[in-house]
Amino acid sequence: MTDQSQAHVFTPTPPQPPPANMVGVVGWLRANLFNGWFNSLLTVFSLYLLYLTLPPLVSWAFINATFSGTDRTMCEASPHGACWTFIKMRFNQILFGFYPEGEQWRPIVTFLIGLGGLIGTAFRFAGKRWLVLFMLTGFPIIAFFLLAGGYFGLTEVETAKWGGLTVTLVVSVTGIVASFPIGIMLALGRRSQMPIVRSACVVFIEVVRGVPLISVLFMASVMLPLFLPEGMTFNKLLRALVGVTLFTAAYMAEVVRGGLQAVPKGQYEGAAALGLGYWKMMILIILPQALKLVIPSIVNSFISLFKDTTLVYIVGLFDVLEIIRVSTKDANWIGFEKEGYVFAALMFWVFCFAMSRVSLRIEKRLDTSHRK
Amino acid sequence: MNKLSQFTFGALLALGTVTAAQAGTLDDVKKKGFVQCGVSTGLAGFSAPDDKGEYKGLDVDVCKAVAAAVFGDATKVKFTPLTAKERFTALQSGEVDLLSRNTTWTLNRDTAQGLSFAGVTYYDGQGFMVRKSLGVKSAKELDGASICTETGTTTELNLSDYFKSNGLKYTVVALGSNSEAVAAYDSGRCDAYTTDASGLYATRIALAAPDDHMVLPEIISKEPLGPVVRQGDSQWFNVVKWSLFAMVAAEEYGVTAANVDEQKASSANPEVKRLLGAEGEFGTPMGLPNDWAYKIVKQLGNYGEAFDRNVGAGSPLKIDRGINALWNKGGLQYAPPFR
């Protein structure tokens, strides 16, 4: 018996190693790049494209590039390479515009507080509620006094001197923060039962959405001064801020409305059955669900707003892109547009990519939906 | 509809009040302590921020000259960068006291638009750039040439007029934007490239081999660029106009930033004495101190020095004086007598 049982014991054959061409580098290549004749063809074609574009790009941007010197003479000696000297000499202006050199710690501190607050909100800890509250109320006030000055012994820096990345961030952050509540109010107004509120919101949204941002800014800079009393001037930055905020708010309203419509009717009825009034129902039950649904769309709007801020050049403000363009108009730096625009593209990409990463993280954190 | 018409009416009313005369700019400027000057957002040699973020250029120097005349201090000026579209609104609405932004002096602007041109800082006009290897010395030798230009601008029309009136044949290569036209010329698609002369020099620096190209002497259109003020304030108009004239006159009499003190103290030329305030009372009627012109030349130099420093031989642009030379040297720059 024992013999027999032993004879019947199942002894698995040890697993064969996979064929040599399925593992390691070769296997990975086969699976991902040369999987069938069509994909192989695409791979070869892509490699050829890379071969065509990459070496010249690397040699332009790095190998032949000029990094040293303080004027164009060094760059002219190496005409086939990028002139990063130009960016180096103008770096301060690209970040701060014409903000006085001795005061540039102020935008830096503002930026660091903002960044710190943003990172802080991404973690869970006790008292986080206070941090969020601070970021939404205290921070804008602190930022304003830090940047504009004129109080607490800080010298005043008029907004005409702000520029570069500072202006881009001020315009986009203000636009984002201020347009969000306005957009929510507009969305609620549009779904309201009160005819006057509803039609006012519909008219605002449709009118603002129906015109390009550039024309809103243009109106603010060319038409508005004509309506104001003689000699009364309106801060240019403020004009741009109001224009950008109202414009984004209209888009935000439609995004939020989409979220409101996606919340099942039962939620509204349930809240009403609990005896909650309109505002309690909205704030406690509906909006948290609605906003969570539309996070990707909201971030989408913000990214597009961030890039749209480049249009503020129309009111004569120097955002990142405009200050780079203006720098190439200095007779000493004519002809280095390429370097400027490549650098601007890189800066925009870094910020937009960071925004989309942050949004993914928030989305994951808030993912308490009914998905099983 | 009713609301709309009311709104339109209100808007027209507002426009109407704006064009009304506005007096007392000089007093306002003195009160606030600086000249608010509208400049271009960026034009090589005329107004562009340097590495330190300070505006430099010929248009900028006009602003500084006015500040020097009023306050005796060329730094008492604030710049408002303006785009081409908003420049006149900014001046009319009082946002700037003075517009010095490569603006062409035309009949319509000088009359109907409520503006007054106070003089000409730079006589611009359309010119041609060719390769030196082409061996052409004058635009009249461009018979049969292909010429790159930007499409849909007056440049194209001027070009056609000039070649027709001179009985020359040409092929126009019109491109969508100015940078395309430059790229086409640089790659050898055309024999010549045409745009305003100041633009030609700025373009030349950015070409692959700037020294292989030259600008031909002919100027085929009139683009007088100068400072602009609001209509109806002749006192301020005079201040701006004569600040500019003072720089031109200083060049004519050989007064420079370096020798202005010596000239003021010991010049025998009565015209120089009157210009620098050593004789007579010529500032008072304008509401300026008597040494207003001295302050301008002392801090900014004469017109020739400003030209050289910003756009001429002393700058990367290296623009020829050409028609911007003094009247007694074959150019158009001329100042009425100081007496």
XYZ file of C-alpha atoms in Angstrom:
711
model
C 0.000 0.000 0.000
C 2.668 2.327 1.053
C 4.574 1.642 -2.113
C 1.491 2.259 -4.152
C 0.565 5.470 -2.359
C 4.065 6.682 -2.803
C 3.947 5.843 -6.449
C 0.816 7.970 -6.774
C 2.114 10.972 -4.923
C 2.041 13.917 -7.289
C 5.467 15.344 -7.704
C 5.271 18.417 -9.856
C 7.998 18.825 -12.391
C 10.032 21.882 -11.492
C 8.917 24.840 -13.627
C 10.938 25.351 -16.765
C 12.613 28.741 -17.034
C 10.785 30.837 -19.584
C 12.356 30.829 -23.045
C 15.391 33.047 -23.213
C 13.667 35.445 -25.606
C 10.781 36.082 -23.181
C 12.759 37.414 -20.231
C 15.206 40.176 -19.556
C 15.831 43.004 -21.925
C 15.103 40.939 -25.022
C 11.791 39.740 -23.642
C 10.741 43.219 -22.648
C 11.655 44.547 -26.079
C 9.701 41.781 -27.782
C 6.648 42.310 -25.645
C 6.590 46.096 -25.788
C 8.319 47.260 -28.937
C 8.406 44.449 -31.493
C 5.074 42.829 -30.829
C 3.978 41.952 -34.383
C 5.174 43.373 -37.693
C 3.095 46.577 -37.489
C 4.362 47.514 -34.054
C 7.915 46.698 -35.115
C 7.519 49.031 -38.045
C 6.202 51.798 -35.768
C 9.121 51.262 -33.401
C 11.681 51.527 -36.159
C 9.942 54.605 -37.521
C 9.840 56.275 -34.091
C 13.494 55.497 -33.532
C 14.279 57.079 -36.871
C 12.316 60.194 -35.903
C 14.167 60.389 -32.607
C 17.441 59.973 -34.468
C 16.493 62.888 -36.694
C 15.380 65.268 -33.938
C 17.163 64.367 -30.741
C 20.851 64.787 -31.646
C 20.364 68.276 -33.157
C 18.255 69.263 -30.149
C 20.827 68.028 -27.656
C 23.650 69.665 -29.539
C 21.684 72.945 -29.723
C 20.495 72.961 -26.139
C 23.590 71.567 -24.424
C 26.701 70.727 -26.439
C 27.003 73.923 -28.486
C 25.134 76.074 -26.003
C 26.636 79.096 -24.298
C 26.198 79.460 -20.546
C 28.927 81.913 -19.637
C 29.471 85.597 -20.226
C 27.216 88.549 -19.607
C 26.416 89.722 -23.130
C 25.859 88.439 -26.620
C 29.509 88.302 -27.710
C 30.038 84.801 -26.255
C 26.820 83.605 -27.903
C 27.743 84.970 -31.296
C 30.926 82.911 -31.170
C 28.791 79.773 -31.103
C 25.890 80.535 -33.465
C 24.624 76.958 -33.683
C 23.976 76.572 -29.983
C 21.444 78.024 -27.598
C 22.358 81.215 -25.782
C 21.394 80.468 -22.181
C 23.420 83.501 -21.151
C 20.383 85.504 -22.241
C 18.135 83.590 -19.828
C 20.761 83.841 -17.097
C 21.041 87.613 -17.407
C 17.273 88.047 -17.546
C 16.378 85.394 -14.991
C 15.657 87.918 -12.293
C 13.279 89.779 -14.570
C 11.581 86.577 -15.706
C 10.810 85.790 -12.058
C 10.058 89.243 -10.645
C 9.648 91.705 -13.514
C 10.848 95.129 -12.410
C 10.329 94.421 -8.701
C 13.123 96.315 -6.889
C 16.094 94.059 -6.296
C 16.327 94.685 -2.564
C 12.676 93.737 -2.062
C 12.591 90.517 -4.039
C 12.501 88.429 -0.879
C 8.864 89.477 -0.580
C 7.525 87.593 -3.620
C 9.757 84.661 -2.592
C 8.327 84.553 0.937
C 4.791 84.856 -0.450
C 5.460 82.003 -2.845
C 6.937 79.826 -0.095
C 3.966 80.423 2.234
C 1.614 79.537 -0.606
C 3.575 76.442 -1.555
C 3.858 75.334 2.067
C 0.125 75.761 2.566
C -0.627 73.819 -0.582
C 1.626 70.932 0.413
C 0.150 71.026 3.926
C -3.370 70.572 2.617
C -2.305 67.392 0.890
C -1.643 65.638 4.236
C -3.967 64.637 7.039
C -3.207 66.068 10.450
C -5.010 67.610 13.368
C -5.895 71.252 12.836
C -5.814 70.953 9.076
C -9.163 72.705 8.973
C -7.402 75.815 10.299
C -4.726 75.594 7.638
C -7.347 75.463 4.893
C -9.157 78.392 6.476
C -5.884 80.317 6.652
C -5.066 79.610 3.020
C -8.449 80.858 1.878
C -8.669 83.997 4.023
C -5.434 84.927 5.765
C -3.040 84.081 2.994
C -4.493 86.386 0.316
C -4.381 89.287 2.798
C -0.807 88.533 3.855
C 0.195 88.081 0.210
C -1.324 91.418 -0.706
C 0.476 93.337 2.030
C 3.746 91.532 1.395
C 3.701 92.166 -2.339
C 2.215 95.650 -2.476
C 3.771 96.981 0.734
C 3.144 100.481 2.007
C 2.359 99.247 5.521
C 4.262 97.767 8.452
C 7.491 99.436 7.350
C 7.508 97.724 3.967
C 8.219 100.107 1.134
C 5.440 100.362 -1.382
C 6.000 98.570 -4.679
C 3.457 99.710 -7.256
C 1.900 96.992 -9.362
C 3.407 98.567 -12.488
C 6.718 97.150 -11.290
C 5.426 93.624 -10.816
C 6.143 91.244 -13.618
C 7.279 87.888 -14.838
C 6.365 84.773 -12.918
C 5.144 86.911 -10.009
C 2.387 88.418 -12.153
C 1.530 85.081 -13.761
C 1.110 83.495 -10.333
C -0.754 86.442 -8.822
C -3.208 86.552 -11.715
C -3.762 82.796 -11.889
C -3.975 82.176 -8.131
C -6.329 85.115 -7.625
C -8.359 83.955 -10.610
C -8.541 80.430 -9.252
C -9.349 81.322 -5.666
C -11.835 84.090 -6.426
C -13.592 82.436 -9.361
C -14.364 79.266 -7.402
C -16.938 80.692 -4.948
C -18.368 83.015 -7.612
C -18.720 80.070 -9.967
C -20.519 78.013 -7.332
C -22.914 80.859 -6.613
C -23.587 81.303 -10.321
C -24.221 77.578 -10.763
C -26.662 77.550 -7.813
C -28.265 80.699 -9.171
C -28.743 79.151 -12.562
C -30.604 76.225 -11.015
C -32.562 78.456 -8.683
C -36.360 78.643 -8.703
C -36.272 82.439 -8.449
C -36.759 83.822 -11.971
C -34.757 87.040 -11.568
C -31.773 85.379 -9.939
C -31.885 82.623 -12.519
C -32.081 84.872 -15.551
C -29.363 87.189 -14.207
C -27.041 84.212 -13.777
C -27.912 82.776 -17.192
C -27.280 86.125 -18.890
C -23.957 86.615 -17.105
C -22.736 83.107 -17.880
C -23.801 83.149 -21.501
C -22.474 86.636 -22.206
C -19.092 86.040 -20.599
C -18.707 82.571 -22.083
C -19.709 83.919 -25.477
C -16.741 86.285 -25.813
C -13.027 85.473 -25.868
C -10.966 86.328 -22.776
C -8.842 88.633 -24.876
C -11.858 90.817 -25.626
C -12.857 90.939 -21.949
C -9.355 92.153 -21.100
C -9.385 94.496 -24.041
C -12.652 96.054 -22.915
C -11.199 96.447 -19.445
C -8.147 98.277 -20.742
C -9.512 100.320 -23.641
C -13.202 100.928 -22.955
C -13.318 101.120 -19.172
C -11.027 104.191 -18.858
C -13.305 106.107 -21.232
C -16.307 105.597 -18.951
C -14.463 106.648 -15.825
C -14.317 110.281 -14.767
C -11.449 112.307 -16.132
C -8.084 111.679 -14.578
C -9.317 108.688 -12.609
C -7.177 105.726 -13.460
C -7.713 102.164 -12.598
C -4.892 99.902 -11.617
C -3.943 97.796 -14.633
C -3.349 94.653 -12.632
C -6.713 95.028 -10.934
C -8.394 95.366 -14.324
C -6.799 92.137 -15.473
C -7.658 90.376 -12.204
C -11.325 91.339 -12.415
C -11.494 90.324 -16.074
C -9.820 86.971 -15.535
C -11.863 86.191 -12.411
C -15.247 86.929 -13.983
C -14.293 85.005 -17.088
C -13.206 81.913 -15.177
C -16.212 82.141 -12.880
C -18.544 81.733 -15.859
C -16.761 78.551 -16.912
C -16.579 77.324 -13.337
C -20.346 77.821 -13.015
C -21.011 75.457 -15.883
C -18.583 72.882 -14.525
C -20.239 72.980 -11.104
C -23.685 72.826 -12.682
C -22.617 69.604 -14.397
C -21.733 68.230 -10.954
C -25.026 69.396 -9.452
C -26.960 67.614 -12.191
C -25.021 64.407 -11.654
C -26.087 64.172 -8.002
C -29.109 61.819 -7.884
C -32.458 63.397 -7.146
C -32.816 61.167 -4.096
C -30.057 63.109 -2.364
C -32.003 66.358 -2.673
C -35.189 64.661 -1.512
C -33.416 62.918 1.338
C -31.945 66.184 2.546
C -35.320 67.870 2.311
C -36.933 64.972 4.187
C -34.439 65.534 7.009
C -35.769 69.052 7.279
C -32.652 70.789 6.004
C -33.109 74.243 4.522
C -31.713 75.244 1.128
C -28.248 76.375 2.270
C -27.750 73.505 4.699
C -28.836 71.054 2.031
C -26.412 72.516 -0.473
C -23.435 72.910 1.841
C -23.792 69.649 3.762
C -25.248 67.233 1.233
C -25.211 68.313 -2.391
C -22.077 70.394 -3.013
C -19.611 67.958 -1.400
C -20.850 65.254 -3.751
C -21.173 67.520 -6.774
C -17.715 69.089 -6.453
C -16.037 65.730 -5.930
C -17.499 64.542 -9.211
C -16.081 67.413 -11.195
C -12.553 67.696 -9.779
C -10.941 66.772 -13.109
C -12.986 69.420 -14.905
C -12.178 72.034 -12.265
C -8.467 71.350 -12.531
C -8.836 71.424 -16.284
C -10.285 74.934 -16.035
C -7.496 76.008 -13.725
C -4.780 74.708 -16.018
C -6.355 76.462 -18.942
C -6.683 79.644 -16.851
C -3.016 79.412 -15.925
C -2.060 79.387 -19.578
C -4.640 82.045 -20.477
C -2.928 84.468 -18.107
C -0.430 85.067 -20.899
C -3.147 87.166 -22.530
C -2.722 89.893 -19.909
C -0.056 91.347 -22.181
C -2.983 93.045 -23.928
C -3.376 95.412 -20.961
C 0.362 96.058 -20.931
C 1.188 93.705 -18.058
C 4.387 91.716 -18.251
C 3.664 88.094 -17.451
C 6.324 85.414 -17.946
C 5.830 85.141 -21.683
C 5.589 88.866 -22.293
C 8.649 89.713 -20.241
C 10.617 87.181 -22.269
C 9.306 88.665 -25.503
C 10.152 92.161 -24.296
C 13.634 91.026 -23.291
C 14.326 90.005 -26.869
C 13.442 93.573 -27.885
C 16.410 94.939 -25.974
C 18.874 95.884 -28.706
C 21.529 93.881 -26.849
C 19.539 90.657 -26.996
C 17.770 90.782 -30.354
C 17.437 87.407 -32.003
C 17.296 85.107 -28.983
C 13.557 84.434 -29.169
C 14.107 80.692 -29.492
C 15.871 80.362 -26.147
C 13.255 82.558 -24.492
C 10.286 80.618 -25.774
C 11.841 77.222 -25.033
C 12.443 78.371 -21.475
C 8.902 79.738 -21.164
C 7.459 76.458 -22.432
C 9.500 74.579 -19.864
C 8.269 76.791 -17.023
C 4.638 76.453 -18.058
C 4.966 72.719 -18.397
C 6.441 72.365 -14.906
C 3.569 74.313 -13.343
C 0.792 72.637 -15.321
C 2.206 69.182 -14.691
C 2.436 69.904 -10.976
C -1.194 71.053 -10.980
C -2.409 67.876 -12.655
C -0.425 65.724 -10.193
C -1.923 67.594 -7.248
C -5.389 67.115 -8.702
C -4.858 63.362 -9.047
C -3.836 63.215 -5.420
C -6.851 65.172 -4.225
C -9.101 62.997 -6.328
C -7.708 59.820 -4.778
C -8.006 61.231 -1.272
C -11.614 62.239 -1.784
C -12.520 58.995 -3.492
C -15.268 58.011 -1.051
C -17.845 57.505 -3.752
C -20.272 54.665 -4.150
C -17.847 52.783 -6.344
C -17.418 49.348 -4.800
C -33.624 97.271 -26.219
C -34.421 100.369 -24.271
C -31.752 99.519 -21.753
C -29.255 98.941 -24.522
C -29.885 102.302 -26.131
C -29.562 103.986 -22.746
C -26.245 102.286 -22.237
C -25.027 103.324 -25.679
C -26.077 106.877 -25.014
C -24.188 106.896 -21.754
C -21.122 105.532 -23.493
C -21.248 108.224 -26.168
C -21.659 110.884 -23.522
C -18.582 109.598 -21.754
C -16.631 109.622 -25.007
C -17.758 113.177 -25.644
C -16.486 114.469 -22.333
C -13.153 112.779 -22.824
C -12.365 114.613 -26.045
C -13.105 117.930 -24.362
C -10.079 120.096 -23.726
C -8.030 119.214 -20.693
C -5.804 121.934 -19.377
C -3.212 122.203 -16.705
C -1.142 119.057 -17.332
C 2.037 120.892 -16.359
C 0.549 121.893 -13.003
C -0.728 118.367 -12.437
C 2.678 116.933 -13.255
C 4.424 119.371 -10.923
C 1.964 118.516 -8.175
C 2.412 114.763 -8.367
C 6.155 115.051 -8.787
C 6.780 112.911 -11.838
C 5.935 112.608 -15.525
C 3.815 109.583 -16.398
C 5.034 108.580 -19.813
C 3.507 106.006 -22.164
C 6.107 103.964 -24.015
C 6.161 100.883 -26.206
C 6.077 97.485 -24.486
C 9.269 96.687 -26.352
C 10.932 98.081 -29.460
C 14.657 97.767 -29.925
C 16.440 101.086 -29.562
C 13.282 103.078 -28.840
C 12.009 101.641 -25.601
C 12.937 98.351 -24.010
C 13.977 97.364 -20.484
C 17.662 96.552 -20.098
C 19.180 93.752 -17.982
C 18.518 95.799 -14.840
C 14.872 96.373 -15.757
C 15.330 100.043 -16.590
C 13.745 101.435 -19.716
C 16.242 102.558 -22.324
C 15.800 104.022 -25.791
C 15.231 107.103 -27.877
C 11.519 107.358 -27.032
C 12.397 106.877 -23.375
C 14.954 109.690 -23.553
C 12.235 112.063 -24.759
C 10.255 111.285 -21.600
C 13.352 111.821 -19.500
C 14.087 115.107 -21.267
C 10.633 116.415 -20.350
C 11.189 115.340 -16.736
C 14.570 117.076 -16.746
C 12.991 120.250 -18.094
C 10.177 120.296 -15.533
C 11.962 119.023 -12.429
C 15.622 119.370 -13.331
C 15.839 115.632 -12.706
C 15.606 113.146 -15.581
C 14.753 110.284 -13.226
C 11.424 111.804 -12.156
C 9.500 109.838 -14.731
C 7.361 106.725 -14.537
C 6.793 104.549 -17.560
C 3.557 102.925 -18.592
C 4.152 100.266 -21.228
C 1.317 100.453 -23.743
C 0.281 98.270 -26.636
C -0.471 99.892 -29.990
C -4.203 99.534 -29.445
C -4.493 101.084 -26.011
C -2.015 103.928 -26.462
C -4.465 106.670 -27.494
C -7.056 105.728 -24.887
C -4.371 105.878 -22.228
C -3.438 109.390 -23.304
C -7.015 110.626 -23.719
C -8.160 109.250 -20.381
C -5.277 110.935 -18.577
C -3.560 107.694 -17.603
C -0.356 109.095 -19.119
C 0.742 112.712 -19.488
C 2.778 112.099 -22.560
C 2.885 109.370 -25.183
C 6.322 108.665 -26.599
C 5.715 105.393 -28.339
C 6.947 105.283 -31.966
C 3.678 106.792 -33.119
C 3.401 108.040 -36.689
C 2.288 111.632 -37.107
C -0.726 111.693 -39.440
C -3.384 114.257 -40.279
C -6.208 112.236 -38.796
C -4.458 111.580 -35.511
C -3.346 115.173 -35.187
C -6.852 116.536 -35.693
C -9.816 114.201 -35.381
C -8.471 111.993 -32.614
C -7.872 114.815 -30.167
C -4.107 114.419 -30.127
C -1.266 116.827 -30.776
C 2.104 115.746 -32.084
C 4.808 117.794 -30.420
C 7.573 117.077 -32.913
C 9.530 114.319 -34.582
C 11.978 112.187 -32.617
C 12.818 109.929 -35.495
C 12.033 110.168 -39.210
C 11.287 106.586 -40.054
C 10.243 105.270 -43.442
C 10.231 102.143 -45.503
C 13.613 100.968 -46.731
C 15.293 97.941 -48.249
C 17.882 95.482 -47.014
C 19.956 93.411 -49.465
C 22.921 91.077 -49.348
C 26.187 92.893 -49.916
C 27.090 90.172 -52.425
C 24.231 91.370 -54.655
C 26.362 94.395 -55.500
C 23.452 96.833 -55.375
C 24.071 100.330 -54.017
C 20.657 101.915 -54.519
C 17.024 100.814 -54.549
C 16.803 102.081 -58.151
C 19.059 99.188 -59.165
C 16.586 96.606 -57.846
C 14.994 96.048 -61.293
C 13.719 92.473 -61.562
C 14.447 91.677 -57.900
C 12.282 89.466 -55.721
C 11.327 91.232 -52.506
C 10.143 89.678 -49.251
C 7.550 91.560 -47.222
C 4.716 91.068 -44.791
C 1.347 90.755 -46.482
C -1.625 93.054 -45.955
C 0.276 96.087 -44.697
C 0.922 99.496 -46.203
C 4.462 98.240 -46.767
C 3.224 96.164 -49.700
C 1.340 99.114 -51.208
C 4.277 101.512 -50.836
C 6.482 98.942 -52.518
C 4.169 98.687 -55.494
C 3.892 102.495 -55.804
C 7.632 102.982 -55.669
C 8.481 100.386 -58.296
C 5.717 101.534 -60.626
C 6.660 105.191 -60.422
C 10.295 104.312 -61.139
C 9.395 101.973 -63.986
C 11.020 98.948 -62.348
C 9.912 95.327 -62.450
C 9.835 93.237 -59.292
C 8.383 90.059 -57.814
C 6.813 90.383 -54.402
C 7.060 87.452 -52.000
C 4.367 88.335 -49.457
C 4.364 86.288 -46.270
C 1.874 85.999 -43.448
C 3.973 87.533 -40.703
C 7.046 89.647 -40.385
C 9.132 86.840 -38.873
C 8.248 84.596 -41.822
C 9.317 87.329 -44.229
C 12.632 87.679 -42.411
C 13.194 83.916 -42.397
C 12.428 83.763 -46.138
C 14.899 86.532 -46.856
C 17.562 84.980 -44.653
C 17.193 81.616 -46.376
C 17.739 83.271 -49.758
C 14.230 83.139 -51.194
C 14.350 86.838 -52.070
C 16.978 89.351 -53.084
C 15.681 92.068 -50.778
C 13.591 92.527 -47.652
C 11.535 95.619 -46.981
C 9.993 97.167 -43.874
C 10.454 100.396 -41.912
C 14.104 101.377 -41.731
C 14.320 101.140 -37.932
C 12.942 97.604 -38.212
C 15.494 96.715 -40.906
C 18.398 97.451 -38.586
C 16.848 95.505 -35.736
C 16.233 92.606 -38.110
C 19.782 92.662 -39.370
C 21.248 91.845 -35.934
C 19.196 88.661 -35.754
C 20.220 87.355 -39.184
C 22.633 84.444 -39.466
C 25.479 86.687 -40.710
C 24.577 90.343 -40.027
C 27.695 91.743 -41.687
C 26.750 90.252 -45.060
C 23.715 92.524 -45.314
C 23.277 96.236 -45.885
C 20.417 98.727 -45.775
C 19.995 100.771 -48.963
C 19.897 104.568 -48.560
C 16.450 105.136 -50.152
C 13.508 105.756 -47.869
C 10.280 105.339 -49.845
C 7.603 106.327 -47.326
C 7.085 108.880 -44.576
C 6.758 107.664 -40.991
C 7.583 110.585 -38.740
C 7.589 109.258 -35.162
C 7.182 111.653 -32.316
C 5.820 112.410 -28.845
C 2.079 113.028 -28.512
C 0.067 115.028 -25.973
C -3.617 115.751 -25.489
C -5.100 118.486 -27.652
C -6.069 121.755 -26.025
C -3.281 122.134 -23.468
C -0.833 124.397 -25.250
C 1.347 124.974 -22.194
C 2.177 121.295 -21.800
C 2.392 120.944 -25.581
C 5.056 123.674 -25.629
C 7.042 122.063 -22.829
C 7.252 118.779 -24.730
C 7.876 120.436 -28.097
C 10.690 122.652 -26.840
C 12.299 119.911 -24.775
C 12.800 118.078 -28.027
C 13.940 121.230 -29.844
C 16.436 121.950 -27.069
C 18.157 118.626 -27.714
C 18.320 119.274 -31.458
C 19.545 122.847 -30.977
C 22.199 121.670 -28.515
C 23.591 119.355 -31.160
C 23.587 122.119 -33.736
C 25.618 124.421 -31.462
C 27.977 121.680 -30.374
C 26.746 121.580 -26.781
C 27.197 118.097 -25.311
C 26.677 116.520 -21.906
C 30.433 116.745 -21.389
C 30.949 120.404 -22.279
C 27.620 121.911 -21.229
C 28.996 123.451 -17.992
C 31.894 125.044 -19.792
C 29.617 126.285 -22.599
C 27.186 127.780 -20.108
C 29.950 129.630 -18.319
C 31.991 130.887 -21.216
C 30.284 130.483 -24.572
C 30.404 133.599 -26.719
C 27.513 132.424 -28.886
C 24.377 134.327 -27.785
C 22.150 131.516 -29.050
C 23.930 129.051 -26.749
C 23.629 131.498 -23.857
C 19.899 131.826 -24.410
C 19.526 128.061 -24.821
C 21.308 127.267 -21.574
C 19.637 130.041 -19.606
C 22.749 132.184 -19.126
C 20.968 135.065 -20.836
C 17.334 136.111 -20.992
C 14.248 134.631 -19.370
C 13.118 131.957 -21.744
C 11.901 129.336 -19.286
C 9.395 131.484 -17.414
C 6.780 131.835 -20.196
C 6.642 128.049 -20.395
C 6.314 127.692 -16.657
C 9.782 126.165 -16.390
C 12.967 127.186 -14.573
C 15.365 129.215 -16.675
C 17.985 126.482 -16.902
C 15.533 123.854 -18.188
C 17.475 123.169 -21.401
C 20.764 123.040 -19.498
C 19.308 120.313 -17.271
C 18.220 118.300 -20.309
C 21.597 118.435 -22.039
C 23.520 117.914 -18.811
C 21.667 114.680 -18.020
C 20.780 113.269 -21.425
C 23.123 114.929 -23.881
C 22.040 116.489 -27.136
C 19.920 114.823 -29.820
C 22.966 113.388 -31.600
C 24.264 111.819 -28.396
C 20.872 110.318 -27.590
C 20.594 108.997 -31.143
C 24.060 107.422 -31.098
C 23.591 105.880 -27.672
C 20.208 104.291 -28.402
C 19.977 103.505 -32.088
C 23.086 104.847 -33.817
C 26.749 103.949 -34.012
C 27.091 103.487 -30.245
C 24.308 100.884 -30.088
C 24.006 97.359 -31.471
C 21.489 98.648 -34.046
C 24.000 100.951 -35.784
C 21.352 102.945 -37.653
C 22.706 105.560 -40.061
C 21.791 109.152 -39.220
C 20.444 109.455 -42.802
C 17.421 111.749 -42.872
C 17.680 112.125 -39.111
C 20.851 114.171 -39.448
C 20.696 117.901 -38.696
C 19.294 120.181 -41.375
C 22.738 121.616 -42.102
C 24.146 118.127 -42.602
C 21.620 116.948 -45.174
C 18.957 115.705 -42.780
C 15.584 116.918 -41.542
C 16.218 117.616 -37.840
C 15.737 121.322 -37.338
C 15.013 123.488 -34.327
C 13.568 127.000 -34.577
C 15.770 129.751 -33.142
C 16.010 130.203 -29.380
C 15.253 133.868 -29.002
